[in-house]
Amino acid sequence: MKTQQLNTSDTDLQAAACILKNGGLVAFPTETVYGLGANALDPEAVAKVYEAKGRPSDNPMIVHISRASDIGQLTPALSQRIIKLIENFWPGPLTLVVPKKAEVPDITTGGLDTVAVRMPDDKVALKIITLAGCPIAAPSANLSGKPSPTKASHVIDDLDGKIDAIVCGADCRVGIESTVLDVSSEVATILRPGIITAENIEAAIGETVEFDPTLFADGQGTLGLNGQGGLGLNGQGEMNSPAPKSPGMKYKHYAPNAQMTIIEGQRDRVKSEIERLKVLNERIGLKVGVILFEEQAFIEAAHDFFSNLRELDEQNVDLILAGALSDKDGVGFAVMNRMLKSSGYNIAKV
Ligand code: TXA
Ligand code: MG
C-alpha cells in the first residue's frame, strides 16, 4: 500500500478526514504522541489498526473526540466526578475509562464493557476528528512493542506502506502517552501514569486516587516493591500476576533494539557507574549510548525519552545505559514506567 504523506493545510486535513470516514487509517499528531486513527464505530476499520500495528487484539483502543459533549455517544451516563475531570483536564492528556454504550464495537474495546475516551489538546488532531465527524480510535502510531512516536519521521519509519496516510505535523509537546484513569468503578484508579498526576487529579475531584497495583509489581509480576521503580514483566513480556486492568500494560513495550540497563541510586554514584560501565563495554568493542536526564527535569525527560531511544537505535548502539528518575508518583514516575518497560525491567542498583 502506498502511504500518502499529508501536511496540516486545510485541504490535506480534509483529505485525512475523508480517508477516516471511508474506513481508512490515518496517523496524526496529538500533544502526547502520534496516534494511528480509524473510525471507532467501524469494526472493520478498527481491525485494520490492530493489523497495521501488529497489536494483540485484546488490547483496547483509546477513542478520541473533539468536543467534550461527544462522550455521550460512547457512555450512558456521566457522574459528577467525570464531569469535574472533563472540566479540569479536557482537552488534554487524560484518558477516562468509563462504562461503554452498546454502540461501541467490542473490537474497539478489546471485548471490555468499558471504553477509554480522551479529547486531545492539539489543533490538528481536533480538526481531523471534527472533519471526520465520528469518534476516532487511535493507539500510538508505532509498531507494537516499539517506542511510541513523538515525531512524524518516527511514524514513517514504522508504518510507511502499512496505512493510508500520515499527517506530518509538529513534534509532540508532551512526549509520553496520556494518563489513563479508570473511573468506571467506585475508586478512581490510574492504570497508566502520565503528565497529569495523581496529585493533580485528587486536587480536581477531592477524592483519593489509587494506582493499579500492577504498576508496582516486580520483575516476576509479584507486588510489593517500593514505587521507586521495581515494576516488572517477565522475559516474555507478559505479567505473571496479577492481571492488569489496562490490558496494554501486560505486553512488552517501547523496546529499543539495543539491550538496556537502568542504573538506580544516589545521583553521583549513578553517574560514575554509567561512566564505568560505558568504558568497560567500549573496551570490548560495544557501542554504548547513555540516557541521563538532569535531576528533577521530569517534563523534559517525558519530552525526550522515546525520541532518545529511537535516536540511539538509529546510531546502532549495542547497549543503552539509563539513569533512573527518582520520583515516587509524579511525572518522573510516569517516565520511569516507560523506562522500565523499555529495558525489560533490567535495573542495577548502586
Ligand atoms: O496519549 C495517548 O493516550 C495516545 C494518543 C495517540 O492519544 N494513545 C495511546 O494509545 O497511548 P495506546 O493504544 O497506545 O494505549 C492505550 C492504553 C493501553 O494501555 C490500553 O490497554 C488502555 O489504554 N486502555 C484502552 N481502553 C481501555 C479500557 N477500556 N480499560 C482499560 N484500559 C484501557
Ligand atoms: Mg501504545
Short mmCIF file of C-alpha atoms in Angstrom, two decimals, residues 89-337:
data_model
loop_
_atom_site.label_atom_id
_atom_site.label_comp_id
_atom_site.label_asym_id
_atom_site.label_seq_id
_atom_site.Cartn_x
_atom_site.Cartn_y
_atom_site.Cartn_z
CA PHE A 89 -8.39 18.39 32.16
CA TRP A 90 -10.00 18.35 28.69
CA PRO A 91 -8.76 18.99 26.18
CA GLY A 92 -5.60 17.36 27.49
CA PRO A 93 -3.59 14.22 28.20
CA LEU A 94 -6.10 12.49 30.47
CA THR A 95 -7.93 9.39 29.22
CA LEU A 96 -11.05 8.36 31.11
CA VAL A 97 -12.14 4.70 31.24
CA VAL A 98 -15.94 4.73 31.51
CA PRO A 99 -18.78 2.19 31.04
CA LYS A 100 -19.42 1.72 27.32
CA LYS A 101 -22.59 2.02 25.30
CA ALA A 102 -23.62 -0.93 23.12
CA GLU A 103 -22.91 1.18 20.00
CA VAL A 104 -19.16 0.97 20.67
CA PRO A 105 -17.94 -2.18 18.89
CA ASP A 106 -16.33 -4.89 21.00
CA ILE A 107 -13.23 -4.83 18.83
CA THR A 108 -12.61 -1.19 19.80
CA THR A 109 -12.61 -2.05 23.49
CA GLY A 110 -10.93 -5.45 23.23
CA GLY A 111 -14.16 -7.06 24.44
CA LEU A 112 -14.31 -4.99 27.65
CA ASP A 113 -17.52 -3.39 28.88
CA THR A 114 -15.70 -0.09 29.36
CA VAL A 115 -14.33 2.38 26.81
CA ALA A 116 -11.32 4.69 27.14
CA VAL A 117 -12.04 8.24 25.94
CA ARG A 118 -9.94 11.35 25.54
CA MET A 119 -10.12 14.78 23.95
CA PRO A 120 -6.61 15.70 22.80
CA ASP A 121 -5.19 19.18 23.22
CA ASP A 122 -3.85 19.59 19.71
CA LYS A 123 -5.33 21.76 16.96
CA VAL A 124 -4.52 19.36 14.13
CA ALA A 125 -5.93 16.33 15.95
CA LEU A 126 -9.10 18.19 16.93
CA LYS A 127 -9.63 19.42 13.39
CA ILE A 128 -9.22 15.97 11.85
CA ILE A 129 -11.68 14.44 14.33
CA THR A 130 -14.20 17.23 13.76
CA LEU A 131 -13.95 16.92 9.98
CA ALA A 132 -14.24 13.13 10.12
CA GLY A 133 -17.45 13.54 12.08
CA CYS A 134 -17.01 10.36 14.11
CA PRO A 135 -15.10 9.30 17.23
CA ILE A 136 -11.59 8.17 16.29
CA ALA A 137 -9.93 5.12 17.82
CA ALA A 138 -6.22 5.89 18.00
CA PRO A 139 -3.49 3.89 19.67
CA SER A 140 0.02 5.25 19.47
CA ALA A 141 1.21 5.17 15.84
CA ASN A 142 4.18 2.83 16.36
CA LEU A 143 4.62 -0.84 15.56
CA SER A 144 3.52 -2.76 18.63
CA GLY A 145 6.46 -3.12 21.02
CA LYS A 146 8.46 -0.15 19.61
CA PRO A 147 8.94 3.20 21.36
CA SER A 148 5.94 5.50 20.91
CA PRO A 149 6.33 8.05 18.07
CA THR A 150 6.79 11.69 19.01
CA LYS A 151 7.78 12.94 15.52
CA ALA A 152 6.27 12.37 12.08
CA SER A 153 9.51 10.71 10.97
CA HIS A 154 9.04 8.03 13.67
CA VAL A 155 5.63 7.17 12.22
CA ILE A 156 7.06 7.00 8.71
CA ASP A 157 9.81 4.66 9.94
CA ASP A 158 7.26 2.28 11.49
CA LEU A 159 4.14 2.46 9.33
CA ASP A 160 5.04 3.63 5.81
CA GLY A 161 3.40 1.25 3.37
CA LYS A 162 1.03 -0.16 6.01
CA ILE A 163 -1.54 2.66 6.37
CA ASP A 164 -3.37 5.08 4.07
CA ALA A 165 -1.88 8.37 5.22
CA ILE A 166 0.32 10.16 7.71
CA VAL A 167 -0.38 13.76 8.67
CA CYS A 168 3.11 15.16 9.18
CA GLY A 169 2.70 17.84 11.82
CA ALA A 170 4.89 19.21 14.58
CA ASP A 171 6.80 17.19 17.14
CA CYS A 172 4.65 16.20 20.11
CA ARG A 173 4.75 18.62 23.02
CA VAL A 174 4.37 16.10 25.88
CA GLY A 175 6.27 13.07 24.59
CA ILE A 176 4.66 10.31 26.66
CA GLU A 177 1.13 9.00 26.34
CA SER A 178 -1.86 10.23 28.31
CA THR A 179 -2.62 9.30 31.89
CA VAL A 180 -5.24 6.53 31.81
CA LEU A 181 -7.70 6.87 34.71
CA ASP A 182 -10.36 4.25 35.39
CA VAL A 183 -13.49 5.99 36.60
CA SER A 184 -15.82 3.10 35.80
CA SER A 185 -15.98 1.94 39.42
CA GLU A 186 -16.02 3.26 42.99
CA VAL A 187 -12.38 4.33 43.35
CA ALA A 188 -10.66 6.38 40.64
CA THR A 189 -7.60 4.35 39.64
CA ILE A 190 -4.60 5.28 37.50
CA LEU A 191 -3.96 2.44 35.06
CA ARG A 192 -1.15 4.24 33.20
CA PRO A 193 0.71 7.22 34.67
CA GLY A 194 1.26 10.34 32.57
CA ILE A 195 1.95 14.04 32.97
CA ILE A 196 -1.41 14.58 34.66
CA THR A 197 -0.53 13.15 38.06
CA ALA A 198 -2.49 11.57 40.91
CA GLU A 199 -1.96 14.77 42.84
CA ASN A 200 -3.45 16.88 40.01
CA ILE A 201 -6.46 14.56 39.81
CA GLU A 202 -7.02 14.46 43.56
CA ALA A 203 -6.98 18.26 43.68
CA ALA A 204 -9.65 18.38 40.96
CA ILE A 205 -12.07 15.79 42.34
CA GLY A 206 -11.38 15.99 46.07
CA GLU A 207 -11.06 12.22 46.31
CA THR A 208 -8.14 9.87 46.84
CA VAL A 209 -6.81 8.35 43.64
CA GLU A 210 -5.26 4.90 43.61
CA PHE A 211 -2.68 3.33 41.34
CA ASP A 212 -3.30 0.00 39.66
CA PRO A 213 -1.24 -2.36 41.84
CA THR A 214 0.47 -3.89 38.82
CA LEU A 215 2.32 -0.58 38.38
CA PHE A 216 4.32 -1.62 41.43
CA ALA A 217 4.92 -5.25 40.59
CA ASP A 218 8.49 -6.54 40.48
CA GLY A 219 10.24 -8.36 37.64
CA GLN A 220 8.37 -11.56 38.38
CA GLY A 221 4.99 -9.88 38.39
CA THR A 222 4.65 -10.06 42.15
CA LEU A 223 3.68 -7.00 44.14
CA GLY A 224 5.28 -5.09 46.91
CA LEU A 225 8.13 -3.10 45.50
CA ASN A 226 8.72 0.39 46.56
CA GLY A 227 7.24 2.62 43.95
CA GLN A 228 10.76 3.88 43.13
CA GLY A 229 10.64 1.65 40.23
CA GLY A 230 10.64 -2.01 40.85
CA LEU A 231 7.96 -2.93 38.37
CA GLY A 232 8.17 -5.88 36.16
CA LEU A 233 7.43 -8.01 33.24
CA ASN A 234 8.98 -11.38 32.75
CA GLY A 235 11.25 -12.04 29.81
CA GLN A 236 8.31 -12.95 27.59
CA GLY A 237 6.80 -9.55 28.04
CA GLU A 238 3.79 -10.70 29.99
CA MET A 239 2.95 -10.10 33.60
CA ASN A 240 2.65 -13.30 35.60
CA SER A 241 0.23 -11.91 38.12
CA PRO A 242 -1.98 -10.21 38.99
CA ALA A 243 -3.96 -9.40 35.85
CA PRO A 244 -3.53 -5.72 34.96
CA LYS A 245 -6.76 -3.78 34.44
CA SER A 246 -5.29 -1.99 31.46
CA PRO A 247 -4.63 -4.84 29.04
CA GLY A 248 -1.87 -2.85 27.33
CA MET A 249 0.23 -2.96 30.46
CA LYS A 250 0.98 -6.66 30.18
CA TYR A 251 2.79 -6.60 26.84
CA LYS A 252 6.43 -5.90 26.16
CA HIS A 253 6.62 -2.29 25.24
CA TYR A 254 8.74 0.53 23.95
CA ALA A 255 11.76 -1.70 23.43
CA PRO A 256 14.79 -0.28 21.62
CA ASN A 257 16.87 -2.69 19.51
CA ALA A 258 19.76 -2.29 21.93
CA GLN A 259 19.96 -4.01 25.26
CA MET A 260 19.16 -1.51 28.00
CA THR A 261 20.14 -1.27 31.66
CA ILE A 262 18.78 1.24 34.16
CA ILE A 263 21.13 2.37 36.91
CA GLU A 264 19.37 3.41 40.08
CA GLY A 265 20.78 5.05 43.19
CA GLN A 266 22.27 8.21 44.55
CA ARG A 267 22.93 10.67 41.72
CA ASP A 268 26.76 10.83 41.86
CA ARG A 269 27.02 7.06 42.11
CA VAL A 270 24.69 6.61 39.15
CA LYS A 271 26.84 8.96 37.09
CA SER A 272 30.08 7.24 37.93
CA GLU A 273 28.60 3.76 37.45
CA ILE A 274 27.33 4.75 34.00
CA GLU A 275 30.78 6.10 33.12
CA ARG A 276 32.46 2.95 34.43
CA LEU A 277 30.15 0.59 32.51
CA LYS A 278 30.48 2.70 29.39
CA VAL A 279 34.27 2.46 29.42
CA LEU A 280 34.20 -1.27 30.17
CA ASN A 281 31.77 -2.05 27.38
CA GLU A 282 33.51 0.16 24.85
CA ARG A 283 36.74 -1.60 25.66
CA ILE A 284 35.21 -4.87 24.44
CA GLY A 285 34.06 -3.18 21.24
CA LEU A 286 30.44 -2.40 22.05
CA LYS A 287 28.78 0.84 21.06
CA VAL A 288 27.22 2.41 24.16
CA GLY A 289 24.50 5.08 24.39
CA VAL A 290 23.64 6.99 27.57
CA ILE A 291 20.32 8.50 28.66
CA LEU A 292 20.81 10.64 31.73
CA PHE A 293 18.37 13.46 32.42
CA GLU A 294 19.03 16.38 34.74
CA GLU A 295 17.84 15.77 38.26
CA GLN A 296 14.12 16.65 38.68
CA ALA A 297 13.85 17.56 34.96
CA PHE A 298 10.85 15.25 34.61
CA ILE A 299 8.90 17.19 32.00
CA GLU A 300 11.98 17.34 29.81
CA ALA A 301 12.58 13.63 30.37
CA ALA A 302 9.00 12.89 29.26
CA HIS A 303 9.50 15.01 26.17
CA ASP A 304 12.79 13.39 25.14
CA PHE A 305 12.70 9.79 26.33
CA PHE A 306 11.06 7.99 23.39
CA SER A 307 12.86 10.06 20.80
CA ASN A 308 16.19 9.38 22.54
CA LEU A 309 15.51 5.64 22.28
CA ARG A 310 14.85 5.94 18.57
CA GLU A 311 17.95 8.09 18.01
CA LEU A 312 20.12 5.52 19.77
CA ASP A 313 18.61 2.77 17.62
CA GLU A 314 19.48 4.79 14.54
CA GLN A 315 23.05 5.05 15.75
CA ASN A 316 23.03 1.26 16.10
CA VAL A 317 24.20 1.25 19.69
CA ASP A 318 24.51 -2.17 21.34
CA LEU A 319 23.87 -1.07 24.89
CA ILE A 320 21.89 1.78 26.44
CA LEU A 321 22.75 2.86 29.99
CA ALA A 322 19.99 4.99 31.53
CA GLY A 323 19.90 6.83 34.84
CA ALA A 324 16.74 6.13 36.88
CA LEU A 325 14.49 9.08 37.72
CA SER A 326 13.77 9.45 41.39
CA ASP A 327 10.08 10.25 41.68
CA LYS A 328 7.53 8.26 43.65
CA ASP A 329 4.28 9.25 41.97
CA GLY A 330 4.57 12.25 39.64
CA VAL A 331 5.77 12.92 36.10
CA GLY A 332 9.14 11.27 36.78
CA PHE A 333 7.29 8.15 37.88
CA ALA A 334 5.40 8.16 34.57
CA VAL A 335 8.67 8.31 32.63
CA MET A 336 10.16 5.59 34.84
CA ASN A 337 7.18 3.39 33.97
#
